[in-house]
Short mmCIF file of C-alpha atoms in Angstrom, two decimals:
data_model
loop_
_atom_site.label_atom_id
_atom_site.label_comp_id
_atom_site.label_asym_id
_atom_site.label_seq_id
_atom_site.Cartn_x
_atom_site.Cartn_y
_atom_site.Cartn_z
CA MET A 1 0.00 -0.01 0.02
CA ASN A 2 2.96 2.31 0.77
CA SER A 3 4.62 1.44 -2.52
CA LYS A 4 1.47 2.47 -4.36
CA SER A 5 1.03 5.73 -2.52
CA ALA A 6 4.60 6.84 -3.12
CA PRO A 7 4.24 7.18 -6.90
CA SER A 8 0.95 8.75 -6.39
CA ASP A 9 2.59 11.46 -4.27
CA ALA A 10 5.51 11.92 -6.59
CA PHE A 11 3.53 11.91 -9.81
CA PRO A 12 -0.08 13.07 -9.36
CA ALA A 13 -2.71 11.48 -11.57
CA GLN A 14 -4.60 13.49 -14.12
CA PRO A 15 -7.47 15.12 -12.23
CA THR A 16 -11.08 14.47 -13.16
CA LYS A 17 -13.31 17.30 -13.94
CA SER A 18 -14.95 17.29 -10.53
CA ASP A 19 -11.59 17.10 -8.87
CA SER A 20 -10.30 19.97 -11.01
CA VAL A 21 -13.22 22.08 -9.95
CA SER A 22 -12.69 21.18 -6.29
CA ARG A 23 -8.89 21.77 -6.25
CA THR A 24 -9.15 24.90 -8.35
CA SER A 25 -11.29 26.49 -5.70
CA GLN A 26 -8.34 26.09 -3.32
CA TRP A 27 -5.84 27.94 -5.44
CA PRO A 28 -5.14 31.74 -4.85
CA ALA A 29 -7.09 33.99 -7.16
CA SER A 30 -3.93 35.00 -9.06
CA LEU A 31 -3.20 31.29 -9.91
CA ARG A 32 -6.76 30.36 -10.70
CA ARG A 33 -6.53 32.62 -13.70
CA GLN A 34 -3.48 30.77 -15.03
CA PRO A 35 -3.71 27.71 -17.33
CA LEU A 36 -3.72 24.37 -15.46
CA TRP A 37 -0.45 23.20 -16.82
CA VAL A 38 1.29 26.39 -15.50
CA ARG A 39 -0.14 25.73 -11.97
CA TYR A 40 1.20 22.16 -11.85
CA GLY A 41 4.48 23.27 -13.22
CA LEU A 42 4.99 25.69 -10.29
CA LEU A 43 4.17 22.91 -7.86
CA GLY A 44 6.82 20.74 -9.47
CA ALA A 45 9.41 23.44 -9.23
CA ALA A 46 8.72 23.94 -5.56
CA GLY A 47 9.16 20.33 -4.84
CA LEU A 48 12.42 20.23 -6.67
CA LEU A 49 13.73 23.19 -4.57
CA VAL A 50 12.86 21.41 -1.32
CA ALA A 51 14.74 18.33 -2.41
CA LEU A 52 17.86 20.31 -3.27
CA GLY A 53 17.76 22.08 0.07
CA GLY A 54 17.66 18.81 1.94
CA ILE A 55 20.68 17.47 -0.03
CA ALA A 56 22.71 20.69 0.74
CA GLY A 57 21.93 20.58 4.38
CA TYR A 58 23.00 17.01 4.62
CA GLN A 59 26.28 17.93 2.88
CA LEU A 60 26.93 20.80 5.43
CA VAL A 61 26.39 18.43 8.34
CA ALA A 62 28.69 15.89 6.89
CA ASP A 63 31.49 18.51 6.27
CA ALA A 64 31.29 20.16 9.80
CA PRO A 65 33.50 17.61 11.68
CA ALA A 66 36.09 17.97 9.01
CA GLU A 67 36.28 21.78 9.45
CA THR A 68 36.43 21.47 13.26
CA ALA A 69 39.21 19.02 12.95
CA SER A 70 41.01 21.37 10.60
CA THR A 71 40.67 24.27 13.01
CA GLN A 72 42.00 22.24 15.89
CA ALA A 73 44.83 21.02 13.77
CA THR A 74 45.99 24.64 13.06
CA ALA A 75 47.93 25.79 16.12
CA LEU A 76 48.45 29.58 16.38
CA PRO A 77 51.64 31.05 17.89
CA VAL A 78 50.93 33.27 20.87
CA GLU A 79 52.72 35.22 23.66
CA THR A 80 51.79 34.76 27.29
CA ILE A 81 52.57 36.21 30.76
CA GLU A 82 52.11 34.51 34.08
CA ALA A 83 49.17 35.86 36.11
CA LYS A 84 50.65 37.12 39.46
CA GLN A 85 48.20 38.06 42.13
CA ILE A 86 48.69 41.30 44.18
CA SER A 87 46.95 42.24 47.42
CA SER A 88 47.14 46.09 46.97
CA TYR A 89 47.88 48.65 44.39
CA GLN A 90 48.59 52.41 44.19
CA VAL A 91 46.39 55.03 42.56
CA PRO A 92 47.77 58.48 41.69
CA ARG A 93 45.71 61.25 43.19
CA ILE A 94 46.11 64.90 42.15
CA TYR A 95 45.58 67.56 44.76
CA THR A 96 45.35 71.24 43.92
CA GLY A 97 46.68 74.31 45.75
CA GLU A 98 48.22 77.76 44.96
CA ILE A 99 51.59 79.44 45.02
CA ALA A 100 51.81 81.83 47.92
CA ALA A 101 54.46 84.33 49.17
CA LEU A 102 56.05 83.88 52.54
CA ARG A 103 55.03 87.43 53.40
CA ASN A 104 52.18 89.42 52.13
CA SER A 105 51.77 92.97 53.60
CA GLU A 106 49.19 95.72 53.22
CA LEU A 107 51.16 98.86 53.61
CA GLY A 108 49.85 102.19 54.84
CA PHE A 109 50.95 105.38 56.66
CA GLU A 110 51.32 105.73 60.40
CA ARG A 111 49.76 109.12 60.33
CA GLY A 112 47.08 110.76 58.33
CA GLY A 113 47.47 113.33 55.60
CA GLU A 114 47.11 114.03 51.85
CA LEU A 115 48.57 111.48 49.61
CA VAL A 116 50.74 113.40 47.11
CA GLN A 117 52.88 110.64 45.45
CA VAL A 118 52.47 106.96 44.62
CA LEU A 119 55.77 105.98 43.06
CA VAL A 120 55.04 102.35 41.95
CA ASP A 121 52.49 100.49 39.71
CA GLU A 122 50.90 97.15 40.08
CA GLY A 123 53.18 94.28 39.11
CA GLN A 124 56.36 96.31 39.66
CA ARG A 125 59.26 94.66 41.52
CA VAL A 126 60.75 96.73 44.26
CA ARG A 127 63.75 96.38 46.63
CA THR A 128 63.95 96.60 50.37
CA GLY A 129 63.86 100.30 51.53
CA GLU A 130 62.63 101.65 48.24
CA THR A 131 60.10 104.47 48.71
CA LEU A 132 56.62 103.52 47.45
CA ALA A 133 54.43 106.52 48.36
CA LYS A 134 54.51 109.93 50.14
CA LEU A 135 52.29 112.32 52.14
CA ASP A 136 52.25 116.20 52.12
CA ILE A 137 54.94 117.30 54.63
CA ARG A 138 55.02 121.10 54.19
CA ASN A 139 53.56 121.76 57.66
CA LEU A 140 56.12 119.51 59.34
CA GLU A 141 58.98 121.21 57.53
CA THR A 142 57.77 124.58 58.81
CA GLN A 143 57.53 123.31 62.41
CA ARG A 144 61.07 121.97 62.12
CA LEU A 145 62.45 125.36 61.13
CA GLN A 146 60.77 127.05 64.07
CA VAL A 147 62.01 124.46 66.63
CA ARG A 148 65.55 124.60 65.22
CA ALA A 149 65.59 128.43 65.82
CA GLN A 150 64.36 127.98 69.39
CA ARG A 151 66.91 125.30 70.01
CA ALA A 152 69.74 127.60 68.73
CA GLN A 153 68.69 130.33 71.07
CA ALA A 154 68.52 127.91 74.08
CA ILE A 155 71.99 126.57 73.33
CA ALA A 156 73.39 130.11 73.21
CA ARG A 157 71.85 130.86 76.59
CA LEU A 158 73.29 127.63 78.06
CA SER A 159 76.74 128.48 76.77
CA GLU A 160 76.50 131.87 78.37
CA LEU A 161 75.52 130.40 81.74
CA GLN A 162 78.35 127.88 81.54
CA ASN A 163 81.01 130.48 80.70
CA GLY A 164 79.99 132.98 83.50
CA ALA A 165 79.81 136.77 83.36
CA ARG A 166 82.27 138.91 81.46
CA ALA A 167 84.56 141.54 83.16
CA GLU A 168 82.62 144.24 81.33
CA ASP A 169 79.36 143.08 82.92
CA ILE A 170 80.93 143.04 86.32
CA ALA A 171 82.25 146.55 85.88
CA ILE A 172 78.81 147.81 84.76
CA ALA A 173 77.25 146.19 87.79
CA GLU A 174 79.81 147.81 90.06
CA ALA A 175 79.18 151.25 88.55
CA ALA A 176 75.44 150.74 88.98
CA VAL A 177 75.98 149.92 92.73
CA ARG A 178 78.14 153.11 93.18
CA ASP A 179 75.54 155.23 91.54
CA LEU A 180 72.77 153.94 93.64
CA GLU A 181 74.91 154.44 96.81
CA GLN A 182 75.40 158.01 95.95
CA GLN A 183 71.72 158.58 95.15
CA LEU A 184 70.86 157.00 98.45
CA SER A 185 73.32 159.12 100.38
CA LEU A 186 71.92 162.27 98.79
CA GLN A 187 68.36 161.19 99.48
CA GLU A 188 69.21 160.54 103.21
CA THR A 189 70.74 163.98 103.55
CA GLN A 190 67.75 165.71 102.06
CA THR A 191 65.46 163.59 104.23
CA GLN A 192 67.29 164.69 107.40
CA ARG A 193 67.00 168.35 106.31
CA ARG A 194 63.21 167.89 105.78
CA GLU A 195 62.84 166.41 109.27
CA PHE A 196 64.60 169.52 110.74
CA LEU A 197 62.28 171.88 108.83
CA TYR A 198 59.19 169.81 109.75
CA GLU A 199 60.05 170.03 113.41
CA ARG A 200 60.27 173.84 113.02
CA GLY A 201 56.90 173.87 111.22
CA ALA A 202 58.45 175.15 108.09
CA ILE A 203 57.07 172.37 105.80
CA ALA A 204 54.23 170.00 105.74
CA ARG A 205 54.36 166.31 106.67
CA GLU A 206 53.68 165.32 103.15
CA GLN A 207 57.04 166.74 101.90
CA LEU A 208 58.81 164.87 104.65
CA ASP A 209 57.09 161.50 103.66
CA GLU A 210 58.06 161.93 99.94
CA PHE A 211 61.76 162.06 100.86
CA SER A 212 61.44 159.27 103.35
CA PHE A 213 59.88 156.91 100.77
CA GLY A 214 62.34 158.01 98.09
CA ALA A 215 65.21 156.92 100.37
CA ASN A 216 63.53 153.55 100.95
CA SER A 217 63.11 152.92 97.19
CA LEU A 218 66.79 153.68 96.50
CA GLN A 219 67.79 151.38 99.23
CA ALA A 220 65.87 148.53 97.55
CA LYS A 221 67.37 149.19 94.17
CA LEU A 222 70.81 149.24 95.82
CA ASP A 223 70.27 145.97 97.41
CA GLN A 224 69.20 144.45 94.04
CA ALA A 225 72.31 145.93 92.29
CA ARG A 226 74.61 144.57 94.91
CA SER A 227 72.97 141.05 94.65
CA ARG A 228 73.49 141.18 90.86
CA LEU A 229 77.04 142.18 91.27
CA GLU A 230 77.59 139.43 93.77
CA GLU A 231 76.02 136.90 91.29
CA LEU A 232 78.36 138.11 88.49
CA ARG A 233 81.38 137.81 90.71
CA ASN A 234 80.37 134.25 92.01
CA GLY A 235 79.32 132.89 88.59
CA THR A 236 76.12 131.06 87.46
CA ARG A 237 74.50 128.59 89.84
CA PHE A 238 74.47 124.88 88.93
CA GLU A 239 70.75 124.74 89.06
CA GLN A 240 70.39 127.42 86.43
CA ILE A 241 72.65 125.61 84.06
CA GLU A 242 70.71 122.33 84.54
CA ALA A 243 67.39 124.14 83.89
CA GLN A 244 68.75 125.57 80.70
CA ARG A 245 70.05 122.22 79.63
CA ALA A 246 66.52 120.81 80.10
CA VAL A 247 65.19 123.53 77.82
CA VAL A 248 67.65 122.51 75.08
CA SER A 249 66.76 118.75 75.50
CA GLN A 250 63.08 119.58 75.21
CA LEU A 251 63.59 121.42 71.95
CA GLU A 252 65.77 118.62 70.64
CA ALA A 253 62.96 116.05 71.48
CA GLN A 254 60.55 118.17 69.51
CA LEU A 255 62.83 118.07 66.55
CA GLU A 256 63.12 114.30 66.78
CA ASP A 257 59.31 113.96 66.98
CA ILE A 258 59.02 116.05 63.75
CA ASP A 259 61.64 113.82 62.08
CA VAL A 260 59.77 110.76 63.08
CA ASN A 261 56.51 112.25 61.64
CA LEU A 262 58.39 113.02 58.47
CA SER A 263 59.56 109.36 58.16
CA LYS A 264 55.98 108.24 58.75
CA SER A 265 54.94 110.35 55.82
CA ALA A 266 56.59 107.91 53.41
CA ILE A 267 55.96 104.20 52.76
CA ALA A 268 59.19 102.14 52.29
CA ALA A 269 59.27 98.47 51.06
CA PRO A 270 59.92 96.27 54.09
CA PHE A 271 61.24 93.48 51.79
CA ASP A 272 61.94 92.65 48.25
CA GLY A 273 58.66 92.05 46.52
CA ILE A 274 56.08 92.68 43.86
CA VAL A 275 53.27 95.33 44.10
CA ALA A 276 50.21 93.25 44.05
CA GLU A 277 47.66 96.12 44.29
CA ARG A 278 47.66 99.92 44.29
CA ARG A 279 44.57 100.84 46.26
CA ILE A 280 44.61 104.65 46.50
CA ASP A 281 45.68 107.39 44.09
CA GLU A 282 47.18 110.79 44.60
CA GLY A 283 45.10 113.65 46.14
CA THR A 284 43.30 111.38 48.58
CA VAL A 285 43.33 112.20 52.31
CA VAL A 286 44.20 108.93 54.02
CA GLY A 287 43.90 107.99 57.63
CA ALA A 288 46.54 106.39 59.82
CA GLY A 289 46.77 102.65 59.16
CA GLN A 290 44.70 102.80 55.91
CA ALA A 291 46.08 100.38 53.30
CA VAL A 292 47.53 102.09 50.30
CA ILE A 293 49.69 99.34 48.66
CA GLU A 294 49.70 95.50 48.79
CA LEU A 295 53.15 94.01 48.59
CA VAL A 296 53.97 90.26 48.23
CA GLU A 297 57.42 88.80 48.71
CA ALA A 298 59.19 87.70 45.60
CA ALA A 299 62.39 86.34 47.03
CA GLU A 300 60.80 83.19 48.47
CA LEU A 301 57.62 81.36 47.35
CA GLU A 302 55.82 78.36 48.71
CA ALA A 303 53.08 76.06 47.54
CA ARG A 304 50.11 75.45 49.87
CA ILE A 305 48.20 72.29 48.95
CA GLY A 306 45.31 70.70 50.90
CA VAL A 307 45.25 66.90 51.13
CA PRO A 308 42.92 64.43 53.07
CA ALA A 309 44.03 64.03 56.65
CA ASN A 310 44.26 60.20 56.25
CA ILE A 311 47.14 60.41 53.72
CA VAL A 312 49.17 63.15 55.44
CA ASP A 313 51.51 60.45 56.79
CA GLN A 314 52.46 59.57 53.21
CA VAL A 315 54.05 63.10 52.83
CA PRO A 316 56.69 63.38 55.65
CA VAL A 317 58.41 66.71 56.42
CA GLY A 318 61.70 66.96 54.44
CA ASP A 319 60.53 64.78 51.55
CA ILE A 320 61.12 66.00 48.02
CA LYS A 321 58.02 66.08 45.83
CA THR A 322 57.29 67.13 42.32
CA ILE A 323 54.56 69.72 41.76
CA ARG A 324 53.32 70.90 38.46
CA ILE A 325 52.68 74.59 37.69
CA ASN A 326 51.38 75.42 34.14
CA ASN A 327 52.05 71.73 33.36
CA GLN A 328 55.75 72.20 34.17
CA PRO A 329 57.35 70.05 36.91
CA TYR A 330 59.22 71.69 39.77
CA ALA A 331 61.02 70.07 42.72
CA ALA A 332 59.68 71.15 46.11
CA GLU A 333 60.52 70.16 49.71
CA VAL A 334 57.82 69.53 52.27
CA ALA A 335 58.54 72.22 54.81
CA ALA A 336 55.54 71.86 57.15
CA ILE A 337 52.14 70.17 57.70
CA LEU A 338 49.71 72.53 59.32
CA PRO A 339 47.76 70.79 62.15
CA GLN A 340 44.48 72.53 61.53
CA ILE A 341 41.84 70.56 59.48
CA ASP A 342 39.74 72.76 57.16
CA SER A 343 36.12 72.53 58.33
CA SER A 344 34.73 72.78 54.73
CA THR A 345 37.13 70.55 52.82
CA ARG A 346 38.23 68.26 55.69
CA THR A 347 41.86 68.61 54.49
CA GLN A 348 45.13 69.52 55.98
CA THR A 349 47.52 72.01 54.28
CA ILE A 350 50.92 70.90 53.17
CA VAL A 351 53.47 73.66 52.85
CA LEU A 352 56.24 73.05 50.23
CA THR A 353 59.17 75.37 49.60
CA LEU A 354 60.28 75.84 45.99
CA ASP A 355 63.76 75.78 44.57
CA ALA A 356 65.26 79.26 44.31
CA THR A 357 66.08 78.70 40.64
CA ALA A 358 62.40 78.25 39.80
CA ILE A 359 61.00 81.35 41.73
CA GLY A 360 61.53 83.71 38.78
CA GLU A 361 59.35 81.54 36.59
CA MET A 362 56.18 81.82 38.66
CA GLU A 363 54.04 84.32 40.49
CA PRO A 364 51.95 84.17 43.68
CA GLY A 365 48.42 83.00 43.09
CA GLN A 366 49.22 80.38 40.33
CA THR A 367 47.75 76.95 40.69
CA ALA A 368 49.96 74.16 41.88
CA ARG A 369 49.18 70.41 41.60
CA LEU A 370 50.66 67.66 43.64
CA THR A 371 50.37 63.92 42.80
CA ILE A 372 50.33 61.44 45.62
CA ASP A 373 50.10 57.66 45.21
CA GLU A 374 47.31 56.32 47.42
CA THR A 375 47.50 52.58 48.37
CA LEU A 376 44.29 50.67 48.06
CA ASN A 377 43.96 47.12 49.54
CA THR A 378 42.36 45.11 46.69
CA GLU A 379 43.40 41.70 45.26
CA GLY A 380 43.81 41.28 41.52
CA PHE A 381 46.07 40.70 38.55
CA TRP A 382 47.86 43.28 36.37
CA LEU A 383 47.49 42.41 32.63
CA PRO A 384 48.25 44.32 29.46
CA ARG A 385 45.18 45.96 27.98
CA ARG A 386 45.72 44.05 24.75
CA ALA A 387 45.09 40.74 26.54
CA LEU A 388 41.39 41.53 27.02
CA THR A 389 38.41 41.31 24.67
CA GLN A 390 34.93 42.69 25.23
CA GLY A 391 32.63 40.20 26.97
CA ILE A 392 28.98 40.35 28.04
CA ARG A 393 27.14 42.16 30.77
CA GLY A 394 30.03 44.60 31.27
CA LEU A 395 32.66 41.90 31.85
CA TRP A 396 35.79 41.27 29.83
CA THR A 397 37.38 38.08 28.59
CA CYS A 398 40.93 36.89 28.46
CA TYR A 399 42.45 33.53 27.29
CA VAL A 400 44.71 31.27 29.26
CA VAL A 401 46.82 28.48 27.85
CA VAL A 402 46.06 24.93 29.27
CA SER A 403 47.28 21.45 28.37
CA ALA A 404 45.02 19.14 26.50
CA ASP A 405 46.51 15.73 25.87
CA SER A 406 49.73 16.39 24.06
CA SER A 407 48.75 19.87 22.80
CA LEU A 408 48.02 23.32 24.17
CA ILE A 409 44.69 25.01 23.86
CA VAL A 410 43.10 28.22 25.16
CA GLU A 411 40.24 28.66 27.56
CA GLN A 412 38.25 31.74 28.35
CA ARG A 413 38.30 33.56 31.69
CA SER A 414 35.80 36.26 32.52
CA VAL A 415 37.23 39.25 34.51
CA GLU A 416 36.26 42.66 35.74
CA ILE A 417 38.46 45.78 35.30
CA ILE A 418 39.21 47.52 38.59
CA GLN A 419 41.86 50.02 37.55
CA GLN A 420 43.44 51.15 34.29
CA GLU A 421 46.65 53.22 33.95
CA THR A 422 49.08 54.26 31.30
CA ILE A 423 52.80 53.55 31.69
CA GLY A 424 55.38 55.64 29.84
CA MET A 425 55.01 58.69 27.72
CA ASP A 426 53.97 59.53 24.15
CA SER A 427 54.74 56.72 21.64
CA ASP A 428 56.29 54.43 24.22
CA ALA A 429 53.16 54.55 26.37
CA SER A 430 51.27 51.33 27.11
CA THR A 431 48.13 50.60 29.05
CA ARG A 432 47.75 47.97 31.73
CA VAL A 433 44.64 47.01 33.68
CA LEU A 434 44.01 45.50 37.08
CA VAL A 435 41.40 42.82 36.86
CA ARG A 436 39.79 40.20 39.11
CA GLY A 437 37.52 37.24 38.19
CA THR A 438 38.12 33.59 37.36
CA LEU A 439 41.83 33.99 36.87
CA GLN A 440 44.10 31.93 39.16
CA PRO A 441 47.64 32.71 40.22
CA GLY A 442 50.12 31.08 37.73
CA ASP A 443 47.76 31.04 34.76
CA GLN A 444 49.48 31.70 31.48
CA VAL A 445 47.49 34.63 29.98
CA VAL A 446 47.65 35.16 26.22
CA THR A 447 48.81 38.72 25.42
CA SER A 448 49.00 38.69 21.53
CA GLY A 449 46.54 37.95 18.81
CA VAL A 450 43.53 37.42 21.11
CA HIS A 451 41.18 38.52 18.38
CA ARG A 452 42.01 35.42 16.42
CA LEU A 453 41.31 32.94 19.19
CA VAL A 454 38.28 30.91 20.03
CA PRO A 455 37.83 28.60 22.95
CA GLU A 456 39.78 25.31 22.65
CA GLN A 457 41.88 26.93 19.95
CA ALA A 458 45.18 25.04 19.54
CA VAL A 459 48.14 27.25 20.17
CA THR A 460 51.94 27.16 20.52
CA LEU A 461 53.99 29.49 22.71
CA ILE A 462 56.28 31.75 20.86
CA SER A 463 58.90 31.41 23.50
CA ASP A 464 58.93 27.62 22.85
CA GLU A 465 59.59 27.87 19.11
#
């Protein structure tokens, strides 16, 4: 029965009229419009295509083992490295600070007055002692002239007291005494005569009193002249000389005070530096202590960089570090670590002093960068970046060489990249990655031609050839 049905399936019998009508109703409308022989021709062609497809599929299945065997027989030469596990690694961290002067001063006058000269401009370098600005000093100069004249007069008087009276002065004083003695003698004689006449009633009492008082006045003048003569003969007293010396000292102190005020009328640079800011111009009346010029020291500069408190121990005082300013490296010595912790950044400030030869190449306020290697405790393996290929789900794949019977093949290992870093500069630079995953210490990891490999690929080691 099966033998009969097979030819019937392969070679359909001629349809009857009723069968034709029935089957025709099952054709698509586009085919029903075609002649009958065309329709059956299309069916035959479709059957032939199905038969050819089956034959081709069978041939592919038959050839697959041969191709696999050929792939396994072709061993690719590869380079490998041994996977060595580490327990920690260092990550470079960059911390930013600024270049600062050791000294930064806001300079002003110690007294008030009109600002008449500002002798420097912003950015100008100045030397220690150089005058930067001046106040009006005309009133002080006038006071100094007056006090100088008073001091000269006082000094002359002191010299006179120290040298004593001249002979001429003594002679004049003696003559004055003699003259007063004669006047007093005459006055006394006239008084006696007036007393005689008064007793006789010849004159009034008033005339007698006039001569009596005149004699007393002359006696007082005579006593004064004799005292002056005695003073000239004995010389000046010590107390008078000391009093005059005090007058001279007082005037000299006034002169010194004026000179101090004159010196306070000018601003001089307290150190070698650069004018950072000129805050006030000429013609302004300034008060004592008001800032006029800001000066920063140029002779010595330092870098102040904040770092986390937990890595301060990695930067000991005295250590030499490399900082970068405008992408240029400079050697700097760790001079101090400030104990205070910044409340906003939670960092401590490291102070680094710069080499004197580099100071002329930088200015205060520039940005400085310090790189510190931070140690992180993480296990993993360092591999060349070229040893990895992209995997799935964010993972990466590497190949390790294993023994299979008498040959070497590769197996896949899935890994995760923890850290990536570049070693070297410019054209000699290479990238390595720190990975962790299914790698084991001692695995031979393929580092060349990984894009040509498939799992269980036969390989040979280049070092073994």
